[in-house]
PDB file of C-alpha atoms in Angstrom:
ATOM      1  CA  GLU A   1      73.360  92.287 105.129  1.00  0.00           C
ATOM      2  CA  VAL A   2      75.276  94.560 102.788  1.00  0.00           C
ATOM      3  CA  GLN A   3      77.035  92.362 100.274  1.00  0.00           C
ATOM      4  CA  LEU A   4      78.961  92.515  96.998  1.00  0.00           C
ATOM      5  CA  VAL A   5      79.641  89.326  95.041  1.00  0.00           C
ATOM      6  CA  GLU A   6      81.941  89.332  92.032  1.00  0.00           C
ATOM      7  CA  SER A   7      81.893  86.743  89.284  1.00  0.00           C
ATOM      8  CA  GLY A   8      83.153  86.171  85.759  1.00  0.00           C
ATOM      9  CA  GLY A   9      86.856  85.748  86.354  1.00  0.00           C
ATOM     10  CA  GLY A  10      88.913  83.013  84.738  1.00  0.00           C
ATOM     11  CA  LEU A  11      91.828  82.123  82.499  1.00  0.00           C
ATOM     12  CA  VAL A  12      92.041  83.990  79.199  1.00  0.00           C
ATOM     13  CA  LYS A  13      94.701  84.284  76.520  1.00  0.00           C
ATOM     14  CA  PRO A  14      96.457  87.584  75.814  1.00  0.00           C
ATOM     15  CA  GLY A  15      94.308  89.684  73.540  1.00  0.00           C
ATOM     16  CA  GLY A  16      91.156  88.017  74.775  1.00  0.00           C
ATOM     17  CA  SER A  17      88.090  89.430  76.525  1.00  0.00           C
ATOM     18  CA  LEU A  18      86.262  88.843  79.767  1.00  0.00           C
ATOM     19  CA  ARG A  19      83.217  90.388  81.430  1.00  0.00           C
ATOM     20  CA  LEU A  20      83.135  90.694  85.193  1.00  0.00           C
ATOM     21  CA  SER A  21      79.944  91.163  87.194  1.00  0.00           C
ATOM     22  CA  CYS A  22      79.297  92.371  90.708  1.00  0.00           C
ATOM     23  CA  ALA A  23      75.946  91.628  92.331  1.00  0.00           C
ATOM     24  CA  ALA A  24      74.953  93.992  95.116  1.00  0.00           C
ATOM     25  CA  SER A  25      72.456  93.362  97.901  1.00  0.00           C
ATOM     26  CA  GLY A  26      71.421  94.796 101.242  1.00  0.00           C
ATOM     27  CA  PHE A  27      71.578  98.467 100.251  1.00  0.00           C
ATOM     28  CA  THR A  28      70.151 100.906  97.724  1.00  0.00           C
ATOM     29  CA  PHE A  29      72.544 100.188  94.892  1.00  0.00           C
ATOM     30  CA  SER A  30      71.277 103.022  92.720  1.00  0.00           C
ATOM     31  CA  SER A  31      72.390 105.611  95.293  1.00  0.00           C
ATOM     32  CA  TYR A  32      76.075 104.784  95.258  1.00  0.00           C
ATOM     33  CA  THR A  33      79.119 105.334  93.105  1.00  0.00           C
ATOM     34  CA  MET A  34      80.742 101.970  92.444  1.00  0.00           C
ATOM     35  CA  ASN A  35      84.336 101.009  91.739  1.00  0.00           C
ATOM     36  CA  TRP A  36      86.541  98.248  90.417  1.00  0.00           C
ATOM     37  CA  VAL A  37      89.877  97.782  92.154  1.00  0.00           C
ATOM     38  CA  ARG A  38      92.422  95.103  91.327  1.00  0.00           C
ATOM     39  CA  GLN A  39      95.361  93.496  93.068  1.00  0.00           C
ATOM     40  CA  ALA A  40      98.062  91.684  91.137  1.00  0.00           C
ATOM     41  CA  PRO A  41      99.670  88.685  92.867  1.00  0.00           C
ATOM     42  CA  GLY A  42     101.853  89.894  95.722  1.00  0.00           C
ATOM     43  CA  LYS A  43     101.198  93.553  94.889  1.00  0.00           C
ATOM     44  CA  GLY A  44      99.204  96.428  96.292  1.00  0.00           C
ATOM     45  CA  LEU A  45      95.774  97.732  95.429  1.00  0.00           C
ATOM     46  CA  GLU A  46      95.254  99.449  92.072  1.00  0.00           C
ATOM     47  CA  TRP A  47      92.143 101.441  91.222  1.00  0.00           C
ATOM     48  CA  VAL A  48      90.678 100.471  87.861  1.00  0.00           C
ATOM     49  CA  SER A  49      87.469 102.414  87.294  1.00  0.00           C
ATOM     50  CA  SER A  50      84.570 104.245  88.938  1.00  0.00           C
ATOM     51  CA  ILE A  51      80.999 104.917  87.833  1.00  0.00           C
ATOM     52  CA  SER A  52      78.604 107.343  89.463  1.00  0.00           C
ATOM     53  CA  SER A  53      75.179 106.324  90.704  1.00  0.00           C
ATOM     54  CA  SER A  54      73.350 107.262  87.509  1.00  0.00           C
ATOM     55  CA  SER A  55      76.264 106.434  85.192  1.00  0.00           C
ATOM     56  CA  SER A  56      76.711 110.127  84.414  1.00  0.00           C
ATOM     57  CA  TYR A  57      80.352 110.115  85.430  1.00  0.00           C
ATOM     58  CA  ILE A  58      82.796 107.383  84.475  1.00  0.00           C
ATOM     59  CA  TYR A  59      86.515 107.345  85.160  1.00  0.00           C
ATOM     60  CA  TYR A  60      89.321 104.946  84.252  1.00  0.00           C
ATOM     61  CA  ALA A  61      92.910 104.393  85.249  1.00  0.00           C
ATOM     62  CA  ASP A  62      95.345 105.199  82.446  1.00  0.00           C
ATOM     63  CA  SER A  63      96.450 101.550  82.427  1.00  0.00           C
ATOM     64  CA  VAL A  64      93.021 100.345  81.260  1.00  0.00           C
ATOM     65  CA  LYS A  65      91.625 103.325  79.367  1.00  0.00           C
ATOM     66  CA  GLY A  66      90.428 102.323  75.917  1.00  0.00           C
ATOM     67  CA  ARG A  67      90.407  98.615  76.780  1.00  0.00           C
ATOM     68  CA  PHE A  68      88.012  98.317  79.745  1.00  0.00           C
ATOM     69  CA  THR A  69      84.430  99.540  80.002  1.00  0.00           C
ATOM     70  CA  ILE A  70      82.556  99.939  83.270  1.00  0.00           C
ATOM     71  CA  SER A  71      78.769  99.891  83.351  1.00  0.00           C
ATOM     72  CA  ARG A  72      75.909  99.255  85.731  1.00  0.00           C
ATOM     73  CA  ASP A  73      72.276  98.171  85.716  1.00  0.00           C
ATOM     74  CA  ASN A  74      70.508  99.727  88.688  1.00  0.00           C
ATOM     75  CA  ALA A  75      67.373  97.691  88.005  1.00  0.00           C
ATOM     76  CA  LYS A  76      69.414  94.521  88.457  1.00  0.00           C
ATOM     77  CA  ASN A  77      71.633  95.884  91.268  1.00  0.00           C
ATOM     78  CA  SER A  78      74.647  94.934  89.218  1.00  0.00           C
ATOM     79  CA  LEU A  79      77.985  96.407  88.225  1.00  0.00           C
ATOM     80  CA  TYR A  80      80.005  95.218  85.248  1.00  0.00           C
ATOM     81  CA  LEU A  81      83.495  95.465  83.822  1.00  0.00           C
ATOM     82  CA  GLN A  82      84.023  94.557  80.178  1.00  0.00           C
ATOM     83  CA  MET A  83      87.701  93.829  79.649  1.00  0.00           C
ATOM     84  CA  ASN A  84      89.089  93.659  76.118  1.00  0.00           C
ATOM     85  CA  SER A  85      92.592  93.335  74.684  1.00  0.00           C
ATOM     86  CA  LEU A  86      93.732  91.700  77.887  1.00  0.00           C
ATOM     87  CA  ARG A  87      97.425  91.634  78.741  1.00  0.00           C
ATOM     88  CA  ALA A  88      99.519  89.566  81.121  1.00  0.00           C
ATOM     89  CA  GLU A  89      99.781  92.578  83.416  1.00  0.00           C
ATOM     90  CA  ASP A  90      95.989  92.575  83.855  1.00  0.00           C
ATOM     91  CA  THR A  91      96.329  89.351  85.856  1.00  0.00           C
ATOM     92  CA  ALA A  92      94.898  90.134  89.286  1.00  0.00           C
ATOM     93  CA  VAL A  93      92.096  89.659  91.748  1.00  0.00           C
ATOM     94  CA  TYR A  94      89.368  92.114  90.774  1.00  0.00           C
ATOM     95  CA  TYR A  95      87.241  93.580  93.543  1.00  0.00           C
ATOM     96  CA  CYS A  96      84.154  95.709  93.337  1.00  0.00           C
ATOM     97  CA  ALA A  97      83.860  98.290  96.094  1.00  0.00           C
ATOM     98  CA  ARG A  98      81.102 100.653  97.129  1.00  0.00           C
ATOM     99  CA  ASP A  99      81.347 104.425  97.147  1.00  0.00           C
ATOM    100  CA  ILE A 100      84.328 106.715  96.743  1.00  0.00           C
ATOM    101  CA  GLY A 101      85.082 105.892 100.342  1.00  0.00           C
ATOM    102  CA  LEU A 102      85.450 102.170  99.426  1.00  0.00           C
ATOM    103  CA  ASP A 103      83.417 101.189 102.460  1.00  0.00           C
ATOM    104  CA  VAL A 104      82.204  97.775 101.300  1.00  0.00           C
ATOM    105  CA  TRP A 105      84.199  95.221  99.300  1.00  0.00           C
ATOM    106  CA  GLY A 106      83.407  91.942  97.652  1.00  0.00           C
ATOM    107  CA  LYS A 107      85.609  88.873  98.016  1.00  0.00           C
ATOM    108  CA  GLY A 108      86.987  89.336  94.509  1.00  0.00           C
ATOM    109  CA  THR A 109      87.225  87.298  91.335  1.00  0.00           C
ATOM    110  CA  THR A 110      90.514  86.136  89.839  1.00  0.00           C
ATOM    111  CA  VAL A 111      91.527  86.995  86.291  1.00  0.00           C
ATOM    112  CA  THR A 112      94.536  85.235  84.805  1.00  0.00           C
ATOM    113  CA  VAL A 113      95.861  86.301  81.419  1.00  0.00           C
ATOM    114  CA  SER A 114      98.244  83.715  80.071  1.00  0.00           C
ATOM    115  CA  SER A 115      98.908  81.754  76.924  1.00  0.00           C
TER     116      SER A 115
ATOM    117  CA  GLN B   1      98.663 107.959  87.839  1.00  0.00           C
ATOM    118  CA  ALA B   2     100.767 109.069  90.802  1.00  0.00           C
ATOM    119  CA  GLY B   3      99.953 107.363  94.045  1.00  0.00           C
ATOM    120  CA  LEU B   4     100.198 108.140  97.718  1.00  0.00           C
ATOM    121  CA  THR B   5     103.383 107.430  99.662  1.00  0.00           C
ATOM    122  CA  GLN B   6     103.445 104.956 102.540  1.00  0.00           C
ATOM    123  CA  PRO B   7     106.419 103.347 104.300  1.00  0.00           C
ATOM    124  CA  PRO B   8     106.724  99.718 103.133  1.00  0.00           C
ATOM    125  CA  SER B   9     106.934  98.272 106.628  1.00  0.00           C
ATOM    126  CA  VAL B  10     106.506  99.080 110.303  1.00  0.00           C
ATOM    127  CA  SER B  11     107.311  96.790 113.238  1.00  0.00           C
ATOM    128  CA  LYS B  12     106.107  97.295 116.793  1.00  0.00           C
ATOM    129  CA  GLY B  13     105.765  95.231 119.919  1.00  0.00           C
ATOM    130  CA  LEU B  14     102.638  93.714 121.402  1.00  0.00           C
ATOM    131  CA  ARG B  15     100.476  96.299 123.213  1.00  0.00           C
ATOM    132  CA  GLN B  16     102.569  99.153 121.788  1.00  0.00           C
ATOM    133  CA  THR B  17     101.302 101.959 119.547  1.00  0.00           C
ATOM    134  CA  ALA B  18     101.957 102.125 115.807  1.00  0.00           C
ATOM    135  CA  THR B  19     101.511 105.197 113.643  1.00  0.00           C
ATOM    136  CA  LEU B  20     101.318 104.689 109.892  1.00  0.00           C
ATOM    137  CA  THR B  21     101.669 107.611 107.508  1.00  0.00           C
ATOM    138  CA  CYS B  22     100.374 108.409 104.049  1.00  0.00           C
ATOM    139  CA  THR B  23     101.621 111.403 102.082  1.00  0.00           C
ATOM    140  CA  GLY B  24      99.851 112.893  99.101  1.00  0.00           C
ATOM    141  CA  ASN B  25      99.249 116.393  97.825  1.00  0.00           C
ATOM    142  CA  ILE B  26      96.710 119.180  97.877  1.00  0.00           C
ATOM    143  CA  ASN B  27      94.599 117.451  95.226  1.00  0.00           C
ATOM    144  CA  ASN B  28      94.015 114.268  97.207  1.00  0.00           C
ATOM    145  CA  VAL B  29      94.877 113.865 100.893  1.00  0.00           C
ATOM    146  CA  GLY B  30      95.110 117.617 101.406  1.00  0.00           C
ATOM    147  CA  ASN B  31      91.687 118.099  99.835  1.00  0.00           C
ATOM    148  CA  GLN B  32      89.267 115.503 101.202  1.00  0.00           C
ATOM    149  CA  GLY B  33      91.472 113.468 103.486  1.00  0.00           C
ATOM    150  CA  ALA B  34      92.232 109.782 103.231  1.00  0.00           C
ATOM    151  CA  ALA B  35      90.589 106.473 103.879  1.00  0.00           C
ATOM    152  CA  TRP B  36      92.433 103.637 105.591  1.00  0.00           C
ATOM    153  CA  LEU B  37      92.019  99.990 104.696  1.00  0.00           C
ATOM    154  CA  GLN B  38      93.264  96.852 106.430  1.00  0.00           C
ATOM    155  CA  GLN B  39      93.968  93.680 104.486  1.00  0.00           C
ATOM    156  CA  HIS B  40      94.872  90.340 105.945  1.00  0.00           C
ATOM    157  CA  GLN B  41      96.590  87.808 103.711  1.00  0.00           C
ATOM    158  CA  GLY B  42      94.108  86.103 101.426  1.00  0.00           C
ATOM    159  CA  HIS B  43      91.220  88.385 102.358  1.00  0.00           C
ATOM    160  CA  PRO B  44      89.656  91.467 100.762  1.00  0.00           C
ATOM    161  CA  PRO B  45      90.437  94.889 102.194  1.00  0.00           C
ATOM    162  CA  LYS B  46      88.312  96.251 105.028  1.00  0.00           C
ATOM    163  CA  LEU B  47      87.623  99.930 105.619  1.00  0.00           C
ATOM    164  CA  LEU B  48      88.936 101.194 108.951  1.00  0.00           C
ATOM    165  CA  SER B  49      88.432 104.913 108.595  1.00  0.00           C
ATOM    166  CA  TYR B  50      87.254 107.403 106.018  1.00  0.00           C
ATOM    167  CA  ARG B  51      87.693 111.140 105.597  1.00  0.00           C
ATOM    168  CA  ASN B  52      90.337 111.181 108.270  1.00  0.00           C
ATOM    169  CA  ASN B  53      88.640 109.844 111.386  1.00  0.00           C
ATOM    170  CA  ASN B  54      85.219 108.486 110.701  1.00  0.00           C
ATOM    171  CA  ARG B  55      85.096 104.845 111.726  1.00  0.00           C
ATOM    172  CA  PRO B  56      82.509 102.471 110.256  1.00  0.00           C
ATOM    173  CA  SER B  57      80.482 100.621 112.849  1.00  0.00           C
ATOM    174  CA  GLY B  58      82.288  97.643 114.286  1.00  0.00           C
ATOM    175  CA  ILE B  59      85.770  99.092 113.926  1.00  0.00           C
ATOM    176  CA  SER B  60      87.687  99.191 117.181  1.00  0.00           C
ATOM    177  CA  GLU B  61      88.416 102.522 118.853  1.00  0.00           C
ATOM    178  CA  ARG B  62      92.042 101.403 118.908  1.00  0.00           C
ATOM    179  CA  PHE B  63      92.166 102.624 115.305  1.00  0.00           C
ATOM    180  CA  SER B  64      92.182 106.388 114.886  1.00  0.00           C
ATOM    181  CA  ALA B  65      93.040 108.534 111.904  1.00  0.00           C
ATOM    182  CA  SER B  66      94.098 112.129 111.490  1.00  0.00           C
ATOM    183  CA  ARG B  67      95.461 114.513 108.890  1.00  0.00           C
ATOM    184  CA  SER B  68      97.973 117.318 108.884  1.00  0.00           C
ATOM    185  CA  GLY B  69      98.257 119.133 105.595  1.00  0.00           C
ATOM    186  CA  ASN B  70      98.916 116.589 102.866  1.00  0.00           C
ATOM    187  CA  THR B  71      99.795 113.755 105.237  1.00  0.00           C
ATOM    188  CA  ALA B  72      97.291 111.362 106.776  1.00  0.00           C
ATOM    189  CA  SER B  73      98.085 109.131 109.718  1.00  0.00           C
ATOM    190  CA  LEU B  74      96.584 105.988 111.205  1.00  0.00           C
ATOM    191  CA  THR B  75      97.343 105.294 114.840  1.00  0.00           C
ATOM    192  CA  ILE B  76      96.771 101.838 116.267  1.00  0.00           C
ATOM    193  CA  THR B  77      96.972 101.593 120.041  1.00  0.00           C
ATOM    194  CA  GLY B  78      97.387  98.484 122.179  1.00  0.00           C
ATOM    195  CA  LEU B  79      98.689  96.400 119.287  1.00  0.00           C
ATOM    196  CA  GLN B  80      97.298  92.867 119.091  1.00  0.00           C
ATOM    197  CA  PRO B  81      98.501  89.896 117.038  1.00  0.00           C
ATOM    198  CA  GLU B  82      95.446  90.232 114.777  1.00  0.00           C
ATOM    199  CA  ASP B  83      96.546  93.750 113.816  1.00  0.00           C
ATOM    200  CA  GLU B  84      99.361  92.245 111.773  1.00  0.00           C
ATOM    201  CA  ALA B  85      98.263  93.012 108.226  1.00  0.00           C
ATOM    202  CA  ASP B  86      98.793  95.256 105.228  1.00  0.00           C
ATOM    203  CA  TYR B  87      97.410  98.771 105.556  1.00  0.00           C
ATOM    204  CA  TYR B  88      96.524 100.959 102.591  1.00  0.00           C
ATOM    205  CA  CYS B  89      95.473 104.567 102.355  1.00  0.00           C
ATOM    206  CA  SER B  90      93.345 105.887  99.524  1.00  0.00           C
ATOM    207  CA  ALA B  91      91.908 109.186  98.395  1.00  0.00           C
ATOM    208  CA  TRP B  92      90.045 110.736  95.520  1.00  0.00           C
ATOM    209  CA  ASP B  93      92.370 112.904  93.447  1.00  0.00           C
ATOM    210  CA  SER B  94      90.428 115.853  92.069  1.00  0.00           C
ATOM    211  CA  SER B  95      93.155 116.721  89.585  1.00  0.00           C
ATOM    212  CA  LEU B  96      93.449 113.214  88.116  1.00  0.00           C
ATOM    213  CA  SER B  97      89.747 112.356  88.534  1.00  0.00           C
ATOM    214  CA  ALA B  98      90.915 109.065  89.935  1.00  0.00           C
ATOM    215  CA  VAL B  99      91.139 107.108  93.155  1.00  0.00           C
ATOM    216  CA  VAL B 100      94.756 106.893  94.255  1.00  0.00           C
ATOM    217  CA  PHE B 101      96.205 104.346  96.648  1.00  0.00           C
ATOM    218  CA  GLY B 102      99.330 104.190  98.704  1.00  0.00           C
ATOM    219  CA  GLY B 103     101.661 101.288  98.101  1.00  0.00           C
ATOM    220  CA  GLY B 104     100.705  99.786 101.444  1.00  0.00           C
ATOM    221  CA  THR B 105     102.460  99.325 104.784  1.00  0.00           C
ATOM    222  CA  LYS B 106     103.073  95.861 106.165  1.00  0.00           C
ATOM    223  CA  LEU B 107     102.608  96.033 109.936  1.00  0.00           C
ATOM    224  CA  THR B 108     104.417  93.398 111.958  1.00  0.00           C
ATOM    225  CA  VAL B 109     103.485  92.904 115.607  1.00  0.00           C
ATOM    226  CA  LEU B 110     106.474  91.496 117.452  1.00  0.00           C
TER     227      LEU B 110
END
């Protein structure tokens, strides 16, 4: 079964850091571009970042550029999002999603930035 | 980053047909088409259609997508209570080098 499982969310103070992980299974992880997408409470979907299959191409939304870093470990079938200098507006459910077509999604992990 | 434009809400009756729209530009929808996602409250999004009208396995034929110029459409026929959800369109924007989303359309089945 194709599956994505996010972890690493939690409560963090403004200015703090958090590292999210996404464990992939059931498909050849190393063949796919991967993405992080977030959804603030009661709001729509917001793309955060994408990384190509071999990590050659990395893209970020303007809202997180310079603060977040996406990475992957194809040997471990895992995707990561290092989040630094967190702000209240980063509070959201963070999803990892497969491919530019966003064809497979995890259940998400919740990040709350609050003092 | 500029997003795609979707109507905030659409209401239709049971067994009727709903058509949701998503307007972008030549760099996103007009280039490679759009994907459509369905999200029920409290659940992650689910892909309904990609690159205009390619349905993943398991997605009902009642969902069909199309594109005309820079506008993508999702048509849902024979509306059922379980179709009540939020629907998002998305596309890769070659000018922004970013994925762009629409703001979402809340579909109510009366």
